[in-house]
Coordinates of C-alpha atoms and ligand atoms in Angstrom, one line a residue:
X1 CA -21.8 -0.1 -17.3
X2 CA -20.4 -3.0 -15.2
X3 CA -17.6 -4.9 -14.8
X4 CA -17.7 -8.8 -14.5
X5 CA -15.1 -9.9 -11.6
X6 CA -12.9 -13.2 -12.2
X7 CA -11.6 -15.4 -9.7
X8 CA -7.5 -14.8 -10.2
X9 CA -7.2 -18.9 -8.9
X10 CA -9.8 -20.5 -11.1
X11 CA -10.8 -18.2 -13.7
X12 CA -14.1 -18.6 -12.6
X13 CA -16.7 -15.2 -12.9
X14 CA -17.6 -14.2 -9.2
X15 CA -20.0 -11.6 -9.6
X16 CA -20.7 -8.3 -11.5
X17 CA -20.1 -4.9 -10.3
X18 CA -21.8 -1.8 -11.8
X19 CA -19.3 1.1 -12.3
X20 CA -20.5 4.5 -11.6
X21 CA -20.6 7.4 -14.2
X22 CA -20.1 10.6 -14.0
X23 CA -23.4 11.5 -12.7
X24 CA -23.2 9.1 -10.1
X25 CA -19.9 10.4 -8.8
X26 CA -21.1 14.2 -8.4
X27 CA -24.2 13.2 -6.8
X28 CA -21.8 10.8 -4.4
X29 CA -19.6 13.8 -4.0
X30 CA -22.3 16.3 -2.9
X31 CA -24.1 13.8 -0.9
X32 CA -20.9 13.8 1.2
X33 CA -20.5 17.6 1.1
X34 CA -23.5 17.8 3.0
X35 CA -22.9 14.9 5.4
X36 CA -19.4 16.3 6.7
X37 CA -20.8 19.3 8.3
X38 CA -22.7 17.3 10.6
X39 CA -19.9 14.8 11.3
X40 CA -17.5 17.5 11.8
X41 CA -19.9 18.8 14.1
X42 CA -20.2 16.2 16.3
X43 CA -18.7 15.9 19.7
X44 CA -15.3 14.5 19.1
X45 CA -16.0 11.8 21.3
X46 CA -19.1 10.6 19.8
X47 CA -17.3 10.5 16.5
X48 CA -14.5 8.2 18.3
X49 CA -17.2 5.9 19.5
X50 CA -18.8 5.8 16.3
X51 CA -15.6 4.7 14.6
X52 CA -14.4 2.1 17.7
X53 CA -18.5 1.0 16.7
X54 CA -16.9 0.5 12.7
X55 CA -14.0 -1.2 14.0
X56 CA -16.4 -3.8 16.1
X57 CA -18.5 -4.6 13.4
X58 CA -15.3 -5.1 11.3
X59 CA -13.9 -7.6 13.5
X60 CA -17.3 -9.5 13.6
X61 CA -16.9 -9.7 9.8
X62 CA -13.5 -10.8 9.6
X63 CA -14.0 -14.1 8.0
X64 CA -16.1 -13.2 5.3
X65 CA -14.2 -9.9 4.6
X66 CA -11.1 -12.7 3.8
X67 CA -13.1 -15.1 2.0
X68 CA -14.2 -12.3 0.1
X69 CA -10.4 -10.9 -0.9
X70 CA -9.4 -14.6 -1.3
X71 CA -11.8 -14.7 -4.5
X72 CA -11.5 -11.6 -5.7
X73 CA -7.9 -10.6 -5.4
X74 CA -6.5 -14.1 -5.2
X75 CA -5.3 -13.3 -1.7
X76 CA -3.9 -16.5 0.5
X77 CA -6.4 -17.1 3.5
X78 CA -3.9 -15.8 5.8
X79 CA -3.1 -12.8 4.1
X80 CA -6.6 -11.7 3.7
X81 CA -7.6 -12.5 7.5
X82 CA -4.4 -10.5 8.4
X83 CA -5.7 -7.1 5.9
X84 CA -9.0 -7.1 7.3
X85 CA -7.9 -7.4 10.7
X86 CA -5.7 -4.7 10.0
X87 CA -8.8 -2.0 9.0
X88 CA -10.0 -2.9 12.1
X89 CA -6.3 -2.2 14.3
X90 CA -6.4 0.9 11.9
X91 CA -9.8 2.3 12.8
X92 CA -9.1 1.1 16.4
X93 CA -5.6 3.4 16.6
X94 CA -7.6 6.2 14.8
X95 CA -10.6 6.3 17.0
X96 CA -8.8 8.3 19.9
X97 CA -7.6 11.2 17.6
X98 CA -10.4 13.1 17.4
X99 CA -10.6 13.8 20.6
X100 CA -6.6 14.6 20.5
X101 CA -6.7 15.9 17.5
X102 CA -4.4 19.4 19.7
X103 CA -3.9 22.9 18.2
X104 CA -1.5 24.9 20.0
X105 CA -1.8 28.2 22.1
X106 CA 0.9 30.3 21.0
X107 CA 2.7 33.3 23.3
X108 CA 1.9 37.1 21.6
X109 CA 1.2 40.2 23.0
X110 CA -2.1 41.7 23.3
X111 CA -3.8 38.4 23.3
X112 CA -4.3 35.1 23.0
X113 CA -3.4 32.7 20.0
X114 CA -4.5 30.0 19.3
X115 CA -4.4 27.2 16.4
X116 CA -7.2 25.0 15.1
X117 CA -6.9 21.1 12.8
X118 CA -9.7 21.9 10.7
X119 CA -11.2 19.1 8.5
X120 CA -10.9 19.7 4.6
X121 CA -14.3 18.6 3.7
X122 CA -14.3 15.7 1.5
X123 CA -11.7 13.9 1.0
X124 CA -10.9 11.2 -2.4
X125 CA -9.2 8.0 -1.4
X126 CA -7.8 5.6 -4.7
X127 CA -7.3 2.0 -4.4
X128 CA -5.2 -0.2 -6.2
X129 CA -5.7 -3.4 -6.5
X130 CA -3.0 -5.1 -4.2
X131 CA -3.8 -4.4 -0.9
X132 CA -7.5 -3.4 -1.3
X133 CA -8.7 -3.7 2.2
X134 CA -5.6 -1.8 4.1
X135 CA -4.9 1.0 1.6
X136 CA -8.2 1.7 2.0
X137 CA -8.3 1.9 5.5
X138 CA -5.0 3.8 6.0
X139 CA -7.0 6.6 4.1
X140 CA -10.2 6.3 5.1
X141 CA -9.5 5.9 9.1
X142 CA -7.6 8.7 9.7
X143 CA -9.1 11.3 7.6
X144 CA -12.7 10.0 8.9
X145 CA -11.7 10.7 12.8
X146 CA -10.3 14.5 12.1
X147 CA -13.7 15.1 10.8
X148 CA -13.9 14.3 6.6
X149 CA -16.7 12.8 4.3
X150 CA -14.6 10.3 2.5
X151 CA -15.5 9.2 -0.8
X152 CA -13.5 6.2 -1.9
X153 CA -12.9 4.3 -5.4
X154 CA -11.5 0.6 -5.2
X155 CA -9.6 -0.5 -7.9
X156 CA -11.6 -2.0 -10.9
X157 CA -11.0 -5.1 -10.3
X158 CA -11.0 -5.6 -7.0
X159 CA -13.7 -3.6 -5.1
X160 CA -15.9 -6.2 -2.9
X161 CA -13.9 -5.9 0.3
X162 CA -14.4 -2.1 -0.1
X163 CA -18.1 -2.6 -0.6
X164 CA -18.6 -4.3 1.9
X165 CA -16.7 -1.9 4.5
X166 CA -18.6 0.9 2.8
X167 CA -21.7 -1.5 4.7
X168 CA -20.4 -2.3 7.3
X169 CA -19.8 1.7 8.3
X170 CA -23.8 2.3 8.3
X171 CA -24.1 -0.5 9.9
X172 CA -21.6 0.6 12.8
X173 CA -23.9 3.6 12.4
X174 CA -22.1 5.9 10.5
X175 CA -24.3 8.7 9.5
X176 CA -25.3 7.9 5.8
X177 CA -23.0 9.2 2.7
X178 CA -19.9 10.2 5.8
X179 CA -18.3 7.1 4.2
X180 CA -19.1 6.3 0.1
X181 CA -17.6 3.5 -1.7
X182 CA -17.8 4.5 -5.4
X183 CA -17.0 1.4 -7.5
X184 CA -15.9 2.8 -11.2
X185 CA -13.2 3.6 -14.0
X186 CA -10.0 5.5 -12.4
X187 CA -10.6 7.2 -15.7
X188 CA -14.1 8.4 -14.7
X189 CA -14.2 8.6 -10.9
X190 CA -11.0 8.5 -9.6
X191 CA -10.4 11.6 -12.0
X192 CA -13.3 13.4 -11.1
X193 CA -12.3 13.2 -7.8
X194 CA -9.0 15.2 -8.5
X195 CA -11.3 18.0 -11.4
X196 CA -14.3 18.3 -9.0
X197 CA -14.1 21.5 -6.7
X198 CA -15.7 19.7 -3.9
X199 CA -13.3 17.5 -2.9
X200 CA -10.3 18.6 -0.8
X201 CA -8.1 16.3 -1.0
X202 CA -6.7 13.2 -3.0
X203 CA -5.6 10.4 -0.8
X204 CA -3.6 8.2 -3.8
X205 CA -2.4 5.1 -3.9
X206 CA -1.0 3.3 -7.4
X207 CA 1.5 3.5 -9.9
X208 CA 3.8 6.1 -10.5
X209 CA 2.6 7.2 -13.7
X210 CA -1.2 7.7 -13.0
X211 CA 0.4 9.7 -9.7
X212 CA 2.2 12.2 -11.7
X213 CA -1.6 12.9 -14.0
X214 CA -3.0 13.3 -10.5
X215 CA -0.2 15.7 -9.0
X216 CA -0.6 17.3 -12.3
X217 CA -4.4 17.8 -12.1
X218 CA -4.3 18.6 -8.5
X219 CA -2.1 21.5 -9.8
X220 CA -5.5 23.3 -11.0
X221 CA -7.3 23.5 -8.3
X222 CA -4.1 23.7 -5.5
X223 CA -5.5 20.4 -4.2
X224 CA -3.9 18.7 -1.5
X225 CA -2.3 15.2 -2.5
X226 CA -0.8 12.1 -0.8
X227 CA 1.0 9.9 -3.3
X228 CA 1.5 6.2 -2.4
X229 CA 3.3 5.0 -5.4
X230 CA 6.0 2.2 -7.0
X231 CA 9.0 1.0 -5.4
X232 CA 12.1 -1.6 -6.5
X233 CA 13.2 -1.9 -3.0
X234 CA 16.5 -3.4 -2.3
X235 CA 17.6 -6.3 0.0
X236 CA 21.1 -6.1 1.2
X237 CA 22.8 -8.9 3.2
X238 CA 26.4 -8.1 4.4
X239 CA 28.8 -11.1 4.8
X240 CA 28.8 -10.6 8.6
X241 CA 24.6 -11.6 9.2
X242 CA 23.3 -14.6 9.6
X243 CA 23.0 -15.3 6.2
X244 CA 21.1 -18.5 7.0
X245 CA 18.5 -16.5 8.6
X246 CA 18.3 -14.0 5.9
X247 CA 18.2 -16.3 2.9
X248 CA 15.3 -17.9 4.9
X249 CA 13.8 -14.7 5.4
X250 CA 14.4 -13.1 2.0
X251 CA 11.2 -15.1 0.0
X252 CA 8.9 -13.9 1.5
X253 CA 10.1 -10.4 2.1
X254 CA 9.3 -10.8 -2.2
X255 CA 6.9 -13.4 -2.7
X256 CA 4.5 -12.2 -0.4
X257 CA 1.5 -11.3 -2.4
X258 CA 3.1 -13.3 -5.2
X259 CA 5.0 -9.9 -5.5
X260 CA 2.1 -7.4 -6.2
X261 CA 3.2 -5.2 -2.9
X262 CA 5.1 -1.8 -3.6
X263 CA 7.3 -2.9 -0.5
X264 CA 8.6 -6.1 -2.0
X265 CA 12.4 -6.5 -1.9
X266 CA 13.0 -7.2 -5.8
X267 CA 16.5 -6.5 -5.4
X268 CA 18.9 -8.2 -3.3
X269 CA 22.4 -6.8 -2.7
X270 CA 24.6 -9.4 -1.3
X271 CA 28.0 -9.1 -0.1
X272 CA 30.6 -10.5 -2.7
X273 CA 32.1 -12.8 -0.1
X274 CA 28.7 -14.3 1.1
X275 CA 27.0 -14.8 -2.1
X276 CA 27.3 -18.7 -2.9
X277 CA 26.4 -19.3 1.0
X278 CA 23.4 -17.1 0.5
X279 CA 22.7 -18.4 -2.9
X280 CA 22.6 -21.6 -1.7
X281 CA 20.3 -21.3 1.3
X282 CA 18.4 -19.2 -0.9
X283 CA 17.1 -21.9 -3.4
X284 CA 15.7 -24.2 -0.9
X285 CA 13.9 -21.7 0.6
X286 CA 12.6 -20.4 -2.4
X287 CA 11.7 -24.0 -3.9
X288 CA 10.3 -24.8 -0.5
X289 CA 7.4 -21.8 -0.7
X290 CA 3.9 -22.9 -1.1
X291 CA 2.1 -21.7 -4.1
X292 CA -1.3 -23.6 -4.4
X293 CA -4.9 -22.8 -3.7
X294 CA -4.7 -19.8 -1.6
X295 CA -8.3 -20.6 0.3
X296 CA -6.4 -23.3 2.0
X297 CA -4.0 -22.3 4.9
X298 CA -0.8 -23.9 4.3
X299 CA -0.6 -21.2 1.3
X300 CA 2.1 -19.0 0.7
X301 CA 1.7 -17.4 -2.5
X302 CA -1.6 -17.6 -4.5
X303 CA -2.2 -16.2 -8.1
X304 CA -1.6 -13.4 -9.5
X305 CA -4.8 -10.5 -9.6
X306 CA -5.3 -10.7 -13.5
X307 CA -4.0 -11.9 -16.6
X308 CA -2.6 -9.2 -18.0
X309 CA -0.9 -8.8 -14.6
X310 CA 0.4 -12.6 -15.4
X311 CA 1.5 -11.4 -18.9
X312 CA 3.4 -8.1 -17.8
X313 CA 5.3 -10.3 -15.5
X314 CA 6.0 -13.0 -17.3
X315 CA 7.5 -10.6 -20.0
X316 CA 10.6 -9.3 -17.8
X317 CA 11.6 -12.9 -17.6
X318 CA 10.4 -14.8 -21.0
X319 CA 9.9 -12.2 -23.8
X320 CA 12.3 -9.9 -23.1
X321 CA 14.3 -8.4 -26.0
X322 CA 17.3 -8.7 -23.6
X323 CA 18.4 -12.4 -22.0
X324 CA 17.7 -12.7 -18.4
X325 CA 19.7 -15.5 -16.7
X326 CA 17.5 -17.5 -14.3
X327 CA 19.0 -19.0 -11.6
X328 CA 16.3 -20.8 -9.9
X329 CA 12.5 -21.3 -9.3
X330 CA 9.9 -22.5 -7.2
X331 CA 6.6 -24.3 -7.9
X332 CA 3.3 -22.9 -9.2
X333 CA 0.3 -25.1 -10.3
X334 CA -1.2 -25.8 -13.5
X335 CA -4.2 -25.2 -14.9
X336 CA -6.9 -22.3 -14.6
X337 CA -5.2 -19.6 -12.7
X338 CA -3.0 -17.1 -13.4
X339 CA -0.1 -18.5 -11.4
X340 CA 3.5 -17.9 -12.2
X341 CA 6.0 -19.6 -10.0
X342 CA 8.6 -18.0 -7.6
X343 CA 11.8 -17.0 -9.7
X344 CA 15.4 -15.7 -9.4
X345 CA 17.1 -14.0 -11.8
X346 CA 21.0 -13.0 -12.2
X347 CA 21.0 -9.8 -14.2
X348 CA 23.8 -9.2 -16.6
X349 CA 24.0 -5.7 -15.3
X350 CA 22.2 -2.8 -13.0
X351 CA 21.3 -1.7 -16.7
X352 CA 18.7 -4.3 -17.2
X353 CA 15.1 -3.9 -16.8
X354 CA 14.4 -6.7 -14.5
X355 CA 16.9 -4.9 -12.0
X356 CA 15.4 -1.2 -12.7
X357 CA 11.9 -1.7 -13.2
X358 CA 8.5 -2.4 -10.8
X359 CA 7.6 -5.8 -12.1
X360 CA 5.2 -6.1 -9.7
X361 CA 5.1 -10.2 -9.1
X362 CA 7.3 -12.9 -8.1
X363 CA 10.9 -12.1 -9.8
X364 CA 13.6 -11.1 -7.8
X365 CA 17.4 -9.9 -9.3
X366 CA 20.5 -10.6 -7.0
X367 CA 23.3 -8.6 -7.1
X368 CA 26.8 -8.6 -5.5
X369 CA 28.2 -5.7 -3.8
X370 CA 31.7 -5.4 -2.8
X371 CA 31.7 -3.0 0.1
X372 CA 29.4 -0.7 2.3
X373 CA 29.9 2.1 0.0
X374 CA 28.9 0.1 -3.4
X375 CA 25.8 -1.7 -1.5
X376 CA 24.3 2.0 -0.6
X377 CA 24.6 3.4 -4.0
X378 CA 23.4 0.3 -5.8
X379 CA 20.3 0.8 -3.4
X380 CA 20.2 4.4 -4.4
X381 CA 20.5 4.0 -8.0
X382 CA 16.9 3.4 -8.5
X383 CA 13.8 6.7 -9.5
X384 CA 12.2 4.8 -6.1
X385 CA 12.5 4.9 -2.4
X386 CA 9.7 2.8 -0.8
X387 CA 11.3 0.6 1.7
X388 CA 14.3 -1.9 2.0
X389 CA 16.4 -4.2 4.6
X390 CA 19.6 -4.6 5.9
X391 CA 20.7 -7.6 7.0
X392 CA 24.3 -7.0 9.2
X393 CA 25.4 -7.8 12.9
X394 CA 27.2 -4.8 12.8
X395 CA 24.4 -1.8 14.9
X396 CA 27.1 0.6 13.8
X397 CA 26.9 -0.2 10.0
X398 CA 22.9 -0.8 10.0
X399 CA 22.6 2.8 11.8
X400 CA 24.8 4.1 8.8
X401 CA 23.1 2.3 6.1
X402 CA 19.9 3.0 7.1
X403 CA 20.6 6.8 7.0
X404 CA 22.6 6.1 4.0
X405 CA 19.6 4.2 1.6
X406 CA 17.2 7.0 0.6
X407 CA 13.9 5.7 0.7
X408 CA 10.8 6.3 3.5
X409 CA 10.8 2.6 5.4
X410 CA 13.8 0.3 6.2
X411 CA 14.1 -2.7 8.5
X412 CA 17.1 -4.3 10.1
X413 CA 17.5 -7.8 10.2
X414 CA 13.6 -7.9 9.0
X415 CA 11.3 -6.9 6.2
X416 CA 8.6 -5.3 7.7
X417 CA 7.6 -2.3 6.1
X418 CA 3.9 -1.6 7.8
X419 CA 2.7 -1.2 11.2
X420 CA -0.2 1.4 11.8
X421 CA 1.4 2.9 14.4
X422 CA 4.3 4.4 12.8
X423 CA 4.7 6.4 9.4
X424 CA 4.5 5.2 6.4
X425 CA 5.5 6.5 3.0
X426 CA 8.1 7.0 -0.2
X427 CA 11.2 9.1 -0.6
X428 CA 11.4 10.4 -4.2
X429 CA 9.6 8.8 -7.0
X430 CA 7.8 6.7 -4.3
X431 CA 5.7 9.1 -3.4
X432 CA 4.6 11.9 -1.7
X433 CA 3.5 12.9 2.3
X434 CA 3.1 10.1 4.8
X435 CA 0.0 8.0 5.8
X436 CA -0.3 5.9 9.0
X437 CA 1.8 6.7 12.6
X438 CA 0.7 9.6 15.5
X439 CA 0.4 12.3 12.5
X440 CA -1.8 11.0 10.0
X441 CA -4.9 12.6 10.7
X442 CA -3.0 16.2 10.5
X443 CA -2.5 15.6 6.8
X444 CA -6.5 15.6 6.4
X445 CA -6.4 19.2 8.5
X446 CA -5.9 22.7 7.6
X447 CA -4.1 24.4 10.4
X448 CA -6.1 28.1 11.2
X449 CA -4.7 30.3 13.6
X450 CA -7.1 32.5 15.7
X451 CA -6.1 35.7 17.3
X452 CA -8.2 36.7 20.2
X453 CA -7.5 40.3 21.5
X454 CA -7.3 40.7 25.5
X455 CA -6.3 44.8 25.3
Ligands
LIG501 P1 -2.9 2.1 -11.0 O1 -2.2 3.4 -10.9 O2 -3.2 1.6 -12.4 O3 -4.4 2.3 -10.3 C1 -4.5 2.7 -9.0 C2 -5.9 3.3 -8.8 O4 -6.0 4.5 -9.6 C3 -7.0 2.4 -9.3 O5 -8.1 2.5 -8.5 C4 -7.3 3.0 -10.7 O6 -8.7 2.8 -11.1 C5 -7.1 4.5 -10.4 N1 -6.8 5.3 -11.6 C6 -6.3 4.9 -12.8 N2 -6.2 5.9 -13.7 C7 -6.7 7.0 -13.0 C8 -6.8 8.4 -13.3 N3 -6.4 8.8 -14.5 N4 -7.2 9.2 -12.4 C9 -7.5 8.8 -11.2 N5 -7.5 7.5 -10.8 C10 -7.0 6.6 -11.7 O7 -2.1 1.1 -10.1 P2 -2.4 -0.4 -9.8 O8 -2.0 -1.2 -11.0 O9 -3.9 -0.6 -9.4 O10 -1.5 -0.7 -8.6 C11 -0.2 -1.1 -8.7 C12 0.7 0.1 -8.4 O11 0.4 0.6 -7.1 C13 2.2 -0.4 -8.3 O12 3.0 0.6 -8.9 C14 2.5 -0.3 -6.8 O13 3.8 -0.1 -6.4 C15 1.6 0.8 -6.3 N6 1.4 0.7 -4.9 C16 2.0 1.6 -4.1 C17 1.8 1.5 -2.7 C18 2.5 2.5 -1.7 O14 2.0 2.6 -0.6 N7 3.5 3.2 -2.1 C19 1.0 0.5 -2.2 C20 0.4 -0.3 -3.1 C21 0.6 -0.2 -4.4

């Protein structure tokens, strides 16, 4: 079996990528088995150089890593340079913990205690296809430097960055089968890694609803699971920011990715007695993003990854059974390419499914709010809680709606969501543990205490 990859901007076939079967997926599995013992063995400092050694060769191979996303995933130029210098910042940061990778020594009587990070073994890490090249990092980085195999399946569609890191770790000389890249059906290989004994831990990132199969499968075998899942993060602009600077910000903070990022701020709140001002400011910067040929970089927003992807959007704005008002758009090109432009909606209520619902591209609702109070339960009244904003002059009322918005990552006057040095991670039906920051690499541990008697 193989799967024939498409250029998202041109509709163009790339290349063809055999998908593993089942076979193949054990045989990866136990290659791996076998491999960790001797990477866990190793001095923790060799196995930091090796993986500062992963990061070099990474940053020799930024370009093509880019120009590689750029055709498969439709990724602008920028974006894609940006991802895969971010596997390299990521194995980079990761590199010093195994050799701080601390247990504690614990006062008792009679002895001496003390506690151990012990690797899990092997460790599954699932990629979707939006942000192929970090997600895949974030999981394989820090579970590689406390002392896991990792075996790792890309997203169908998507999988030659991931290939080609899965190459560039031997050639960084990474002890063969330590890393795997195991290109194949979620429904073959990513679920093998959850049924198969050998593997210790799940490292998931994707929708909600293949998450819960995978909590529920991990359920057999008590696995250990991190869940990276959906979000419908809200935007909230109080009348007292500089709505200028926020309406400029606020494309972006959605279109990114033409949309396909589980931090983008679909909804945004905006304070009753702001809105036209914002609204206002808000078209032209919306009609003023660049949606063209992402290989060139003046690009903003390329295509989106499929065409079914095109189609599930398009339906929460064109074929829905219930009438969505739109109150602007940007530009998209015509042609091959499964573009779809930049587009506002007002919804009629917090009932409809624009407002509820992932759609996963470039639609965003806007809301009014009249107060503090209504702006943090609108943000709460969502199964999600990714990430979010708040835009406000006020520190006292950013301090109390941060703590107030239940979800994992918020910014103040900002939209970043991701930096590897600091946690990462969705409250509720966003997900599950944390991945990035100081503590990552303790999630791919088992803490053992050891008594050692001195009476
Ligand atoms: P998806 O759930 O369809 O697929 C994700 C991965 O899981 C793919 O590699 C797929 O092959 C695999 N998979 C599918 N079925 C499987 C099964 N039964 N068992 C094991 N693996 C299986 O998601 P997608 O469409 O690729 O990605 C989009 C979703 O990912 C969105 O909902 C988005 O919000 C979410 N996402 C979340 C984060 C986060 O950090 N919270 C980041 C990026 C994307």
């Amino acid at each position: 079996m193989s799967t024939t990859l498409i250029n998202p901007a041109t509709e163009e076939a790339i290349t063809t990528v055999p998908q593993a079967d089942l076979e193949q997926t054990d045989a990866a599995i136990a290659a791996a088995a076998a491999a960790q013992e001797k990477w866990a063995a190793l001095a923790p400092a060799d196995r930091g150089r090796l993986l500062r050694r992963f990061a070099e060769v990474v940053d020799g191979h930024i370009d093509d890593l880019a120009r590689l996303e750029v055709a498969n995933a439709g990724h602008t130029i920028g974006n894609a340079t940006w991802e895969a210098g971010n596997v390299r910042d990521v194995l980079m940061y990761y590199s010093a913990a195994p050799e701080r990778l601390f247990g504690r020594q614990i006062p008792v009587a009679g002895g001496l205690d003390v506690t151990f990070k012990e690797p899990l073994g092997v460790v599954g890490v699932i990629v979707p296809w939006n942000f192929p090249m970090p997600i895949a990092g974030w999981g394989f980085a820090p579970a590689l430097a406390a002392g896991n195999a990792v075996v790792l399946k890309p997203a169908e569609v998507t999988p030659l960055t991931a290939i080609r890191l899965g190459e560039l770790a031997l050639e960084a000389g990474l002890p063969e089968h330590v890393f795997t890249v195991i290109p194949g059906k979620g429904s073959v290989v990513g679920e093998r890694f959850v049924t198969h004994p050998g593997v210790g831990k799940v490292c998931f990132t994707g929708s909600t609803a293949v998450g819960q199969g995978i909590m529920r499968g991990a359920a057999d075998q008590i696995k250990r699971i991190t869940l990276e899942l959906g979000g419908k993060s809200a935007n909230i602009v109080f009348a007292d920011a500089d709505i200028e600077a926020a309406a400029a910000a606020a494309p972006m903070a959605v279109f990114d990715n033409a949309g396909q990022d589980c931090c983008a701020r679909s909804r945004i709140l905006v304070e009753a007695s702001a809105y036209d001002r914002f609204m206002s400011a808000f078209e032209e910067a919306v009609k003023g993003v660049v949606v063209a040929d992402p290989s060139e970089s003046a690009t903003q927003m390329g295509p989106l990854v499929t065409k079914g992807q095109r189609d599930s959007v398009r339906s929460f704005v064109e074929d829905a059974d219930e009438e969505v008002d739109v109150a602007f758009r940007g530009s998209a090109p015509d042609g091959a390419g499964w573009w779809y432009p930049p587009t506002v909606v007002m919804p009629r209520s917090t009932r409809d499914r624009v407002w509820h619902e992932e759609v996963f591209g470039p639609v965003v609702a806007v809301l009014p709010f009249a107060d503090e109070a209504e702006a943090i339960a609108m943000a709460n009244d969502t199964i999600y809680g990714l990430s979010g904003s708040i835009y406000t002059r006020d520190v006292g009322r950013a301090i109390r709606v941060s703590r107030g918005v239940q979800a994992g990552n918020l910014s103040v006057n900002s939209h970043s969501s991701v930096r590897y040095s600091t946690p990462f991670g969705g409250f509720k039906a966003s997900g599950l543990g944390r991945e990035l920051g100081p503590d990552a690499p303790d999630s791919f541990t088992e803490v053992k205490n050891v008594f050692i008697a001195t009476d």
